[in-house]
PDB file of C-alpha atoms and ligand atoms in Angstrom:
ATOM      1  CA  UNK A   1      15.840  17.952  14.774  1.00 57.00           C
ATOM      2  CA  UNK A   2      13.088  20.357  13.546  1.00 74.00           C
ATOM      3  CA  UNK A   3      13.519  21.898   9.927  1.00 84.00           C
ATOM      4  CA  UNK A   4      12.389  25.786   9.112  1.00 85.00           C
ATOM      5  CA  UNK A   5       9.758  24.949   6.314  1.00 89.00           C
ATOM      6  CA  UNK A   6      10.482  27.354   3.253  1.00 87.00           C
ATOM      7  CA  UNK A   7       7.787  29.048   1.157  1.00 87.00           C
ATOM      8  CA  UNK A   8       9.878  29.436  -1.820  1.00 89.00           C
ATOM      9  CA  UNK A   9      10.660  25.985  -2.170  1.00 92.00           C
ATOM     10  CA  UNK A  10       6.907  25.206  -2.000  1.00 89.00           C
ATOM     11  CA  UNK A  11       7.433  22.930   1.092  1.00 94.00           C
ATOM     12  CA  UNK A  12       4.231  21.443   1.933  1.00 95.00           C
ATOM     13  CA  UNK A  13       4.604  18.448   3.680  1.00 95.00           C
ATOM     14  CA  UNK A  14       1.724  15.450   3.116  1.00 97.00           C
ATOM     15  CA  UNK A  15       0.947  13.949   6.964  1.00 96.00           C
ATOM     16  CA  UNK A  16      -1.418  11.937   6.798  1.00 97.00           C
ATOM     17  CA  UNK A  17      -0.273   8.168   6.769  1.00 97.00           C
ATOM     18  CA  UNK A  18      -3.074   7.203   4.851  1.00 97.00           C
ATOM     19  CA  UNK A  19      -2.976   9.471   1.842  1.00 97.00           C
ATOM     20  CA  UNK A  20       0.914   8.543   1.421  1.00 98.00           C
ATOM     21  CA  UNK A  21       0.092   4.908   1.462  1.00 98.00           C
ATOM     22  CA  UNK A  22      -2.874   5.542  -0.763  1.00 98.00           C
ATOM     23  CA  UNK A  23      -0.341   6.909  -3.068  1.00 98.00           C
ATOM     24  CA  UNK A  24       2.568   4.285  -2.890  1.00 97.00           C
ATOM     25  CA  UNK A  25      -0.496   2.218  -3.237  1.00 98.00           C
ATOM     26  CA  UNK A  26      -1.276   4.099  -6.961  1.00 98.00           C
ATOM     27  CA  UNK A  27       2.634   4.316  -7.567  1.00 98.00           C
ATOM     28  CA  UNK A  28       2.117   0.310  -8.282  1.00 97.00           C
ATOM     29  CA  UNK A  29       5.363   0.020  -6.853  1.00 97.00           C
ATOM     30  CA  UNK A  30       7.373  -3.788  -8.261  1.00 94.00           C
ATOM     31  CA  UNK A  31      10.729  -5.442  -7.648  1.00 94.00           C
ATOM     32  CA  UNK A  32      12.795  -4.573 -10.267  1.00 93.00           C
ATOM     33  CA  UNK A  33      11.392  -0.453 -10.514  1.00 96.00           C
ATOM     34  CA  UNK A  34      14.045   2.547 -10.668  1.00 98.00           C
ATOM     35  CA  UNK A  35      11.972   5.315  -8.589  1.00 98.00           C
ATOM     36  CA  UNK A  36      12.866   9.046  -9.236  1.00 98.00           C
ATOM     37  CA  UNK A  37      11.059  10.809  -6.243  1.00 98.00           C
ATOM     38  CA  UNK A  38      10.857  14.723  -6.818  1.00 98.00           C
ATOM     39  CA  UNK A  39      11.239  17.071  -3.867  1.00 98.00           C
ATOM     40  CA  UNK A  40      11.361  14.490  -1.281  1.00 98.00           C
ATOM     41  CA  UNK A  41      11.165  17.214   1.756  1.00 97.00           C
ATOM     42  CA  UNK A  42      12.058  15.405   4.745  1.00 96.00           C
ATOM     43  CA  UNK A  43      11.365  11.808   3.508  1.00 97.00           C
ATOM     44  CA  UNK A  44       7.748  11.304   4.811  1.00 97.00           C
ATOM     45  CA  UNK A  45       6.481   9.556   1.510  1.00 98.00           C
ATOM     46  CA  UNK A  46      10.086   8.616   0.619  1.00 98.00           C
ATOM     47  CA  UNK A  47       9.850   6.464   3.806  1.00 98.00           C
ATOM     48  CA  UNK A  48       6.207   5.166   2.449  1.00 98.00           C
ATOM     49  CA  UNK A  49       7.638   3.919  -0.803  1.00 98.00           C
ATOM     50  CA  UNK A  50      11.042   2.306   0.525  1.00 98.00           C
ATOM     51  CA  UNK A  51       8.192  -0.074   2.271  1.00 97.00           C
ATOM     52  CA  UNK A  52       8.121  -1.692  -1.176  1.00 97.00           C
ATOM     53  CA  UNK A  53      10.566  -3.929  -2.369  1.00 96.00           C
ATOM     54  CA  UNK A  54      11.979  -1.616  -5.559  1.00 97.00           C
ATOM     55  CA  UNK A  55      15.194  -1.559  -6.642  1.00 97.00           C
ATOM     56  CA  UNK A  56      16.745   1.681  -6.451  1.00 98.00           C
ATOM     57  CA  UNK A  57      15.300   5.502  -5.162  1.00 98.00           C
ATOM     58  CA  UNK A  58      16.687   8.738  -6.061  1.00 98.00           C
ATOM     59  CA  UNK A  59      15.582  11.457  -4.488  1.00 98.00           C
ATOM     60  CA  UNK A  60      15.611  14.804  -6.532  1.00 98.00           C
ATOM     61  CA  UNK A  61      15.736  17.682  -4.120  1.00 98.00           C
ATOM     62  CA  UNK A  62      16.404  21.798  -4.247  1.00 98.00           C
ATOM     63  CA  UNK A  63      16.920  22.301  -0.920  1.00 97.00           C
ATOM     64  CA  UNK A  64      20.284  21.919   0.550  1.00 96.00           C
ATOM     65  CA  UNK A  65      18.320  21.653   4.228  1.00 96.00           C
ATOM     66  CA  UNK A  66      16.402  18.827   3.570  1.00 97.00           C
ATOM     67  CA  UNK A  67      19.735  17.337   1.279  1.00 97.00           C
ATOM     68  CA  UNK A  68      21.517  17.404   5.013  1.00 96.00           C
ATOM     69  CA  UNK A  69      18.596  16.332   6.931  1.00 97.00           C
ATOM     70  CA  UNK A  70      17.637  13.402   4.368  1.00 97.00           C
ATOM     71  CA  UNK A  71      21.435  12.191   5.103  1.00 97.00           C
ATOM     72  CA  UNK A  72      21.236  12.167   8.486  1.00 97.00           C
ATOM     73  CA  UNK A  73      17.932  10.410   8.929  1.00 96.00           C
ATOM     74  CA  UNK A  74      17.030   8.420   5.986  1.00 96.00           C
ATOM     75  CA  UNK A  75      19.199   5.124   5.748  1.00 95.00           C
ATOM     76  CA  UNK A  76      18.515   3.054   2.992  1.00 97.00           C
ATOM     77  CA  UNK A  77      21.173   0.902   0.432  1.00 97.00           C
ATOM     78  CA  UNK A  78      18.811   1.999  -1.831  1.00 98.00           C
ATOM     79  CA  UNK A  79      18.229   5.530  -2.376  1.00 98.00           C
ATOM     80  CA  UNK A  80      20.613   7.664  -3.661  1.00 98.00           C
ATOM     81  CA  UNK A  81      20.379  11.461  -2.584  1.00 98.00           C
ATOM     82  CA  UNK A  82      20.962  13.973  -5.255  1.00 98.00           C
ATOM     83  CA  UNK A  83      20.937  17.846  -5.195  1.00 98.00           C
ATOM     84  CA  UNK A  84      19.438  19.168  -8.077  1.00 98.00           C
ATOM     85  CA  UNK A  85      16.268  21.171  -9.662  1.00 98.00           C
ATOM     86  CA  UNK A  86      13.576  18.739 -11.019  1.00 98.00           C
ATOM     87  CA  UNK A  87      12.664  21.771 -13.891  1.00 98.00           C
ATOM     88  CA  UNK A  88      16.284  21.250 -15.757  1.00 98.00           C
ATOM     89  CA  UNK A  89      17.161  18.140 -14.229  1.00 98.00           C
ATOM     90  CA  UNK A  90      18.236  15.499 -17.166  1.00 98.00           C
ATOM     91  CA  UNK A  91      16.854  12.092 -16.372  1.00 98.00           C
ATOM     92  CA  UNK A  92      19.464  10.505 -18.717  1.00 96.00           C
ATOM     93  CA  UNK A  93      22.555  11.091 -16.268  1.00 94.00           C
ATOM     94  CA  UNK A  94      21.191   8.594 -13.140  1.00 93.00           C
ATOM     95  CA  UNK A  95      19.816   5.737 -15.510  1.00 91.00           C
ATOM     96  CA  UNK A  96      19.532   3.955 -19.050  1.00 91.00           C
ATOM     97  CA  UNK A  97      16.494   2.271 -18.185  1.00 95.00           C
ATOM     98  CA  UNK A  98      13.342   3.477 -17.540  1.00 97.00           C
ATOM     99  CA  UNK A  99      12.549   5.284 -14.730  1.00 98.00           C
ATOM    100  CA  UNK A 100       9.042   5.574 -12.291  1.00 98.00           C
ATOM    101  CA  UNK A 101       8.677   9.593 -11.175  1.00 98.00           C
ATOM    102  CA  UNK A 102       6.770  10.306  -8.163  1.00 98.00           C
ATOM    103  CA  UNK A 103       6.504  13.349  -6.040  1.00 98.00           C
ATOM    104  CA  UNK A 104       4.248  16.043  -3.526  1.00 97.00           C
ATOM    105  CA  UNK A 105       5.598  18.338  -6.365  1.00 97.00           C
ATOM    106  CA  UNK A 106       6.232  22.131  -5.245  1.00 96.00           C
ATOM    107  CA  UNK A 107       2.996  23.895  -6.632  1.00 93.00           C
ATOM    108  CA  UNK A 108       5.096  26.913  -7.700  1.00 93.00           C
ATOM    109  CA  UNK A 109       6.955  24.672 -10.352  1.00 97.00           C
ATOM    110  CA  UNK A 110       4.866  21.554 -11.226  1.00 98.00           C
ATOM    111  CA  UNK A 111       3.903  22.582 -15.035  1.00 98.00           C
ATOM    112  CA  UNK A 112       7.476  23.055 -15.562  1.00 98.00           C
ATOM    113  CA  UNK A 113       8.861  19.683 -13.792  1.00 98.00           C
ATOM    114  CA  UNK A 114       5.901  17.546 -15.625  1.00 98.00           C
ATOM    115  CA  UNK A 115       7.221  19.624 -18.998  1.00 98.00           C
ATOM    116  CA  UNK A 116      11.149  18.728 -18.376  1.00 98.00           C
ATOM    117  CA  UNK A 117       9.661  15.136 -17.713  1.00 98.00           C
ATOM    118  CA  UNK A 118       7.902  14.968 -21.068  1.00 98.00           C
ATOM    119  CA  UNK A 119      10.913  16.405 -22.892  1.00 98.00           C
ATOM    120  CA  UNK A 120      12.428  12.885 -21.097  1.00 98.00           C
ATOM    121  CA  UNK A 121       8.848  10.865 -21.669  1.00 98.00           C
ATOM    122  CA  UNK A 122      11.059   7.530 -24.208  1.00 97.00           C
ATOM    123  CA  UNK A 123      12.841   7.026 -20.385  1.00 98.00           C
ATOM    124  CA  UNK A 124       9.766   7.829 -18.175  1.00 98.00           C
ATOM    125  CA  UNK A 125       6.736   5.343 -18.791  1.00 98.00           C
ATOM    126  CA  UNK A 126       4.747   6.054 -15.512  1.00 98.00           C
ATOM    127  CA  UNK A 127       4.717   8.679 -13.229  1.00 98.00           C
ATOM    128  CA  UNK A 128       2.258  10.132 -10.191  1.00 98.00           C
ATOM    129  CA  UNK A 129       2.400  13.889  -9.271  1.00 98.00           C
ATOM    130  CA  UNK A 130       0.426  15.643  -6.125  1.00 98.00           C
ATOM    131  CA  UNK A 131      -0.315  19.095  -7.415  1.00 98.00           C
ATOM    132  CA  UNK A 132      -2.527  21.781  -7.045  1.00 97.00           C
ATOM    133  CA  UNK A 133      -6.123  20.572  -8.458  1.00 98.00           C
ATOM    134  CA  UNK A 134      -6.482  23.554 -10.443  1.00 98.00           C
ATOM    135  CA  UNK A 135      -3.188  22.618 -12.045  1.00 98.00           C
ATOM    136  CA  UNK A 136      -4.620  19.117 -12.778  1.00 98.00           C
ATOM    137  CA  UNK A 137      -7.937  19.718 -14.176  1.00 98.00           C
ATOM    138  CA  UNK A 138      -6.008  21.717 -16.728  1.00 97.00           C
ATOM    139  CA  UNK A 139      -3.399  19.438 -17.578  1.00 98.00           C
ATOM    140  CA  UNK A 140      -6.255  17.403 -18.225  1.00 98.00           C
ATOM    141  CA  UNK A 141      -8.182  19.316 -20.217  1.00 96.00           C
ATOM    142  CA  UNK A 142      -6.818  19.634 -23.311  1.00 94.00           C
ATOM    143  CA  UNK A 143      -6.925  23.611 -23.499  1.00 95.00           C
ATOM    144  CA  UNK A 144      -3.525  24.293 -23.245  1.00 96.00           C
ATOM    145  CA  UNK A 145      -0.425  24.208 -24.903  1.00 97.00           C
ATOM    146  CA  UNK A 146       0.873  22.303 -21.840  1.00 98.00           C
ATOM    147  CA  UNK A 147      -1.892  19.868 -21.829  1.00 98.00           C
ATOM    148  CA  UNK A 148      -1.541  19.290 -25.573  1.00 98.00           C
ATOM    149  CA  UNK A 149       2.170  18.235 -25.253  1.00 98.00           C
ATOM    150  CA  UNK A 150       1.543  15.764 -21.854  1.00 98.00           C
ATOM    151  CA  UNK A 151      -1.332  14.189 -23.744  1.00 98.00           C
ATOM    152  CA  UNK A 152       0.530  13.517 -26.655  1.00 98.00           C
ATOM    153  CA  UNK A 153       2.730  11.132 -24.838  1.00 98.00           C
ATOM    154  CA  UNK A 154       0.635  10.017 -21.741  1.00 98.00           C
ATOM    155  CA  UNK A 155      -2.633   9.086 -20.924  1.00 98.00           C
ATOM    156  CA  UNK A 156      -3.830  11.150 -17.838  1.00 98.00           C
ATOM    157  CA  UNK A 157      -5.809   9.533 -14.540  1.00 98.00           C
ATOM    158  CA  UNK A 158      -7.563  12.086 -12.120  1.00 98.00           C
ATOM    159  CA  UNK A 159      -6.954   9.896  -8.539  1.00 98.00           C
ATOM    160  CA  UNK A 160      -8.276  11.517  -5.629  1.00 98.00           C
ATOM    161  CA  UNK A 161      -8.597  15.304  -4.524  1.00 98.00           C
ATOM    162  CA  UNK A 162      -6.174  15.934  -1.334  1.00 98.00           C
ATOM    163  CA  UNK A 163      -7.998  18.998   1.260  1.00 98.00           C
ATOM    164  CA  UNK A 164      -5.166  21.417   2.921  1.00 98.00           C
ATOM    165  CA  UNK A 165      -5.962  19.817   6.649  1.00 97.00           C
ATOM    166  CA  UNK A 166      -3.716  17.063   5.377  1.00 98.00           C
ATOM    167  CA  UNK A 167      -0.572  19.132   4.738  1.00 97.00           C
ATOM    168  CA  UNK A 168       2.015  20.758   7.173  1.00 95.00           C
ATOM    169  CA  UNK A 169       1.935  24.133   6.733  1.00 94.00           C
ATOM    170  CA  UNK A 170      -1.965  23.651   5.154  1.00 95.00           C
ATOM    171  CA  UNK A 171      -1.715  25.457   1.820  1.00 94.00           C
ATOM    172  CA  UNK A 172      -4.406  27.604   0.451  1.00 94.00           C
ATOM    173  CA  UNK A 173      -5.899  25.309  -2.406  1.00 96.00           C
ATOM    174  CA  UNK A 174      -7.286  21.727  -3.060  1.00 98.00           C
ATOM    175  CA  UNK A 175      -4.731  19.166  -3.960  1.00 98.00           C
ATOM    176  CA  UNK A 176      -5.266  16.615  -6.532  1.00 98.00           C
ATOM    177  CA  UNK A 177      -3.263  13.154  -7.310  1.00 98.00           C
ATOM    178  CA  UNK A 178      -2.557  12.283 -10.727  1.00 98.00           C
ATOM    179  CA  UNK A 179      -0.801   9.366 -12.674  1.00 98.00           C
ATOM    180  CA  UNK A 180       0.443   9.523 -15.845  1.00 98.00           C
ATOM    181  CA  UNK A 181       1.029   6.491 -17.999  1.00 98.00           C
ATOM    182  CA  UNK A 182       2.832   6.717 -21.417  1.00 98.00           C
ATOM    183  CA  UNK A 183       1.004   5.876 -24.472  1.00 98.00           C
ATOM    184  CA  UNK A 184       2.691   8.230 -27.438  1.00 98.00           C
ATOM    185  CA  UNK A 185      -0.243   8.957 -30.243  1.00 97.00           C
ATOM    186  CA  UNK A 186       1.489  10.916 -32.654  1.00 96.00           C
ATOM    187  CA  UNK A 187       5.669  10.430 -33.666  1.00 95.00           C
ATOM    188  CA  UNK A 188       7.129  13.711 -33.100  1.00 96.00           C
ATOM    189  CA  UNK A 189      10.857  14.168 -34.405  1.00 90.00           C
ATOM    190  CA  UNK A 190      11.541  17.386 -32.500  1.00 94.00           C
ATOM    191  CA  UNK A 191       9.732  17.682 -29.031  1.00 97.00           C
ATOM    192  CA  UNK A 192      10.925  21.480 -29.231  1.00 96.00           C
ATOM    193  CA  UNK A 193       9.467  22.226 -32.360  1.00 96.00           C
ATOM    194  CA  UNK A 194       6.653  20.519 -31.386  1.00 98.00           C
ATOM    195  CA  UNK A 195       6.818  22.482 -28.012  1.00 98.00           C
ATOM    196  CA  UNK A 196       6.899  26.058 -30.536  1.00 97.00           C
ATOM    197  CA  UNK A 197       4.163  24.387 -32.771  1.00 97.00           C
ATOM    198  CA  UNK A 198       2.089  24.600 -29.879  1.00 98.00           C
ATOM    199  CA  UNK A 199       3.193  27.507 -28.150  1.00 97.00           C
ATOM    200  CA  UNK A 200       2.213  29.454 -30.876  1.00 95.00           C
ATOM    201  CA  UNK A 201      -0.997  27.684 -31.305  1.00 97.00           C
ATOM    202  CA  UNK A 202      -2.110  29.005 -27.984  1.00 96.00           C
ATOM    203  CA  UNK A 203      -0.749  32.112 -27.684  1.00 94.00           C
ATOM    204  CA  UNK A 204      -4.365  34.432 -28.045  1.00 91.00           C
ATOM    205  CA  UNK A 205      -5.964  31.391 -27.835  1.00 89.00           C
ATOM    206  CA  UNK A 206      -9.454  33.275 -28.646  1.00 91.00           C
ATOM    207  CA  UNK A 207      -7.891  34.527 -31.814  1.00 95.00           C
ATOM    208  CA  UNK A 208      -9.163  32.174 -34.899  1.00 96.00           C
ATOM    209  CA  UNK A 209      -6.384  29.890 -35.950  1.00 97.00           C
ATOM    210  CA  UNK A 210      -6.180  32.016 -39.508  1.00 96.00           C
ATOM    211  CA  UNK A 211      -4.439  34.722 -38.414  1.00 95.00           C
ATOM    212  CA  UNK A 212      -1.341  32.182 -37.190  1.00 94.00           C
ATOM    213  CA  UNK A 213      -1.264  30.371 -40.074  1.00 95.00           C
ATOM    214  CA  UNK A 214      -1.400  31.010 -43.685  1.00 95.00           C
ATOM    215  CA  UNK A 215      -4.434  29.938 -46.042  1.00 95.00           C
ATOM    216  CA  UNK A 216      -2.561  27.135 -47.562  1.00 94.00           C
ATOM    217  CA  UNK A 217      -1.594  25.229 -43.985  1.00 95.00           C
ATOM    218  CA  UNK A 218      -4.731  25.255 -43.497  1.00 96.00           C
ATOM    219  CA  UNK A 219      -6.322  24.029 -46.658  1.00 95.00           C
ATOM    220  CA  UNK A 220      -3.962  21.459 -46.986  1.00 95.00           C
ATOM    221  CA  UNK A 221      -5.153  19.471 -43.504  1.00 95.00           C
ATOM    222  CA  UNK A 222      -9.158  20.937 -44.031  1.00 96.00           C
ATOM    223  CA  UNK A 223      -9.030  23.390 -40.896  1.00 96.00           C
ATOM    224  CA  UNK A 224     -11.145  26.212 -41.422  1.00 96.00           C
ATOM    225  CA  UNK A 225      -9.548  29.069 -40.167  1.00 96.00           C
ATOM    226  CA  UNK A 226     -12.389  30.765 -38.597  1.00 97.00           C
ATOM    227  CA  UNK A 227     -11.660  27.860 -35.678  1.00 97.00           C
ATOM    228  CA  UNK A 228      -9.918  28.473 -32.885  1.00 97.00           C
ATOM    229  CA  UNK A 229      -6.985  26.324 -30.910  1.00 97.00           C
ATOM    230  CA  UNK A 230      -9.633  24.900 -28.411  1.00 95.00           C
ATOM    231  CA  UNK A 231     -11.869  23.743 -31.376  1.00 96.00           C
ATOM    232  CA  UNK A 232      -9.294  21.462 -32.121  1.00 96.00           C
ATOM    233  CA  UNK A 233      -8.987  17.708 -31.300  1.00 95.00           C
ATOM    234  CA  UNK A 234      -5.677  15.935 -31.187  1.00 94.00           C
ATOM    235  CA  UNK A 235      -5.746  14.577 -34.335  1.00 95.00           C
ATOM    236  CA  UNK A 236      -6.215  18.016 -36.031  1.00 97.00           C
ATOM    237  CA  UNK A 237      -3.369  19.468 -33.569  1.00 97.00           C
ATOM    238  CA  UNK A 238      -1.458  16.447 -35.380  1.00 97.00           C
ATOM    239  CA  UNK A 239      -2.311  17.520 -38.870  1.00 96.00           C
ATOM    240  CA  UNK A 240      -2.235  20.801 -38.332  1.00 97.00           C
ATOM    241  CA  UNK A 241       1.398  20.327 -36.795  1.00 97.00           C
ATOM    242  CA  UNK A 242       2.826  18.236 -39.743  1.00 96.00           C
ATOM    243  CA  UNK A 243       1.780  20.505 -41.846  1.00 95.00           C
ATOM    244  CA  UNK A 244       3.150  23.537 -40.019  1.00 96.00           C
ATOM    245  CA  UNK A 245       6.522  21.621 -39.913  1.00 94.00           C
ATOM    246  CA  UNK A 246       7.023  21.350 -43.589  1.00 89.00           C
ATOM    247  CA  UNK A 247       6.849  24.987 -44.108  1.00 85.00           C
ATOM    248  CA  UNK A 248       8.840  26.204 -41.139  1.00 80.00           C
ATOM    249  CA  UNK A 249      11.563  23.602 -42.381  1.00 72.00           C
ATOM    250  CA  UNK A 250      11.300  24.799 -46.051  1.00 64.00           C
TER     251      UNK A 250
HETATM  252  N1  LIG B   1       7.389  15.139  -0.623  1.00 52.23           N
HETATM  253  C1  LIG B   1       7.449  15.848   0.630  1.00 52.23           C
HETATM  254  C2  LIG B   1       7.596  17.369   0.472  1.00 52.23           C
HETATM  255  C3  LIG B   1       6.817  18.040  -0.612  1.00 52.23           C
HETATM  256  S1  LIG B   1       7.036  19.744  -0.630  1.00 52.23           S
HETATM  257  C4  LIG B   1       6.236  15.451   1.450  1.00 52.23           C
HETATM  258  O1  LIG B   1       5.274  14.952   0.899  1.00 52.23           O
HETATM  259  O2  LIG B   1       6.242  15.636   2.653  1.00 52.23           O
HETATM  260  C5  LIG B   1       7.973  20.005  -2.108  1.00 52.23           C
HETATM  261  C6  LIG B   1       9.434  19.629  -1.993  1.00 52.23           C
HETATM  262  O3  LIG B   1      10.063  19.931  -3.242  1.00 52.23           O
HETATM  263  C7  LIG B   1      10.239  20.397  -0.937  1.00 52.23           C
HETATM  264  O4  LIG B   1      11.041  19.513  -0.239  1.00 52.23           O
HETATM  265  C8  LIG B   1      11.088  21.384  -1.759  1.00 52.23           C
HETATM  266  O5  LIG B   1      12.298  21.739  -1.131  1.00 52.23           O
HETATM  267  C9  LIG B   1      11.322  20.594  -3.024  1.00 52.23           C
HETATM  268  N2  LIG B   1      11.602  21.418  -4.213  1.00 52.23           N
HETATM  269  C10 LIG B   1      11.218  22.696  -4.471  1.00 52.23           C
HETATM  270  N3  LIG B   1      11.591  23.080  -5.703  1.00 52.23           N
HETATM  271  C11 LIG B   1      12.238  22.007  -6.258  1.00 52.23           C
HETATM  272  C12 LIG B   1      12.869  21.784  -7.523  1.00 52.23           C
HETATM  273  N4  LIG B   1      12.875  22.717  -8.483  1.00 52.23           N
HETATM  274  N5  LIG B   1      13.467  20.574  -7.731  1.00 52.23           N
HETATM  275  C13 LIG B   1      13.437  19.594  -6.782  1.00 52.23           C
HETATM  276  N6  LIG B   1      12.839  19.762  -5.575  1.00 52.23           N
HETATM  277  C14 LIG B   1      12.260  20.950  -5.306  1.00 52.23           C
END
């Protein structure tokens, strides 16, 4: 059975055998692991992982086409198929304990399926994303809001660029594999307050940081507000934040 490939789903399939074991390889895949894959397409690195002796799969997919394809060729007693968009989807509903995510993520959607899974990061200890490498390198780089919020809860690992000859259909832009492993550096009691904090940290992120907050915030953590959000390192994002919090709550 061939499958119509569908650009608004982001379908790029990974072919080449030995990236997909290279990254079931990364996935450091053990016995007793619950697996979450993300847009599983038509199960070529689903088929890669269930190599491994894990416990349970699910397989998080959009795509009603590849749901009724994955059924029909992809028997396992260990995956479990489920219908649903990996932006919204709430990790909470298919386990209580914690969960591996791994996926060829659709490149249209990846910032917001790595920010639902951050909003879910106290059930989600590891996870490994294919992406677009432009979309890595700024994850990584700590000069964006996004990138701010993911590195507050996980450490980041740049793995190995992917070229387009090694997808089907080839899409326009490096690829780049990246694992994320939780270690949580600040407490934050509200991940969407934290999630405005920084929003509005970086929105005109060239404008200096005192004309988003008021003289006293930033006395009181030693910011001078002629910096800007970029000049900031996580610890004064931290400060900064607390600080914030106390006045937006007063
Ligand atoms: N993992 C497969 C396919 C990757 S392409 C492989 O390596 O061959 C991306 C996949 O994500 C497609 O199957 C697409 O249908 C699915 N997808 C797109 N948007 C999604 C969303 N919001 N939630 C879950 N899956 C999605």
């Amino acid at each position: 059975m061939s499958i119509r490939l569908k650009k608004r789903f982001g379908q790029h399939l990974l072919i080449s055998p030995g990236v997909l074991e290279k990254i079931a390889e990364f996935a450091e895949l053990k016995e007793d692991h619950i697996v979450v894959e993300i847009g599983p397409g038509t199960g070529l690195l689903t088929r890669v992982i269930l190599k491994y002796p894990i416990k349970k799969l699910f397989l998080l997919e959009l795509d009603p086409e590849m749901i009724n394809y994955l059924k029909n060729n992809l028997k396992d007693e260990r995956i479990v198929l489920i219908h649903a968009d990996a932006t919204v989807f709430n990790y909470n509903e298919v386990s209580e304990r914690e969960l591996k995510v791994v996926g060829n993520l659709p490149y249209n959607v990846a910032s917001l399926i790595v920010e639902n899974m951050v909003f879910h990061h106290s059930l989600i200890p590891f996870s490994l994303f294919l992406v677009q490498k432009e979309v890595a390198e700024k994850w990584l780089s700590g000069k964006s809001w996004l990138s701010l919020f993911i590195q507050t809860f996980y450490d980041l690992e740049y793995l190995m660029t992917v070229p387009p000859r090694f997808f089907k259909p080839k899409p326009k832009v490096d690829s780049a594999l990246i694992r994320f492993r939780r270690n949580i550096k600040h407490k934050i009691s509200s991940l969407s307050k934290y999630k405005e904090f920084l929003t509005l940290l970086y929105q005109h992120k060239r404008k200096m940081l005192r004309k988003k907050f008021s003289e006293e915030i930033l006395q009181s953590v030693s910011i001078s507000g002629a910096k800007r959000a970029e000049d900031l390192t996580l610890k004064e994002v931290f400060l900064l934040y607390e600080s914030w919090l106390q006045t937006s709550l007063s």
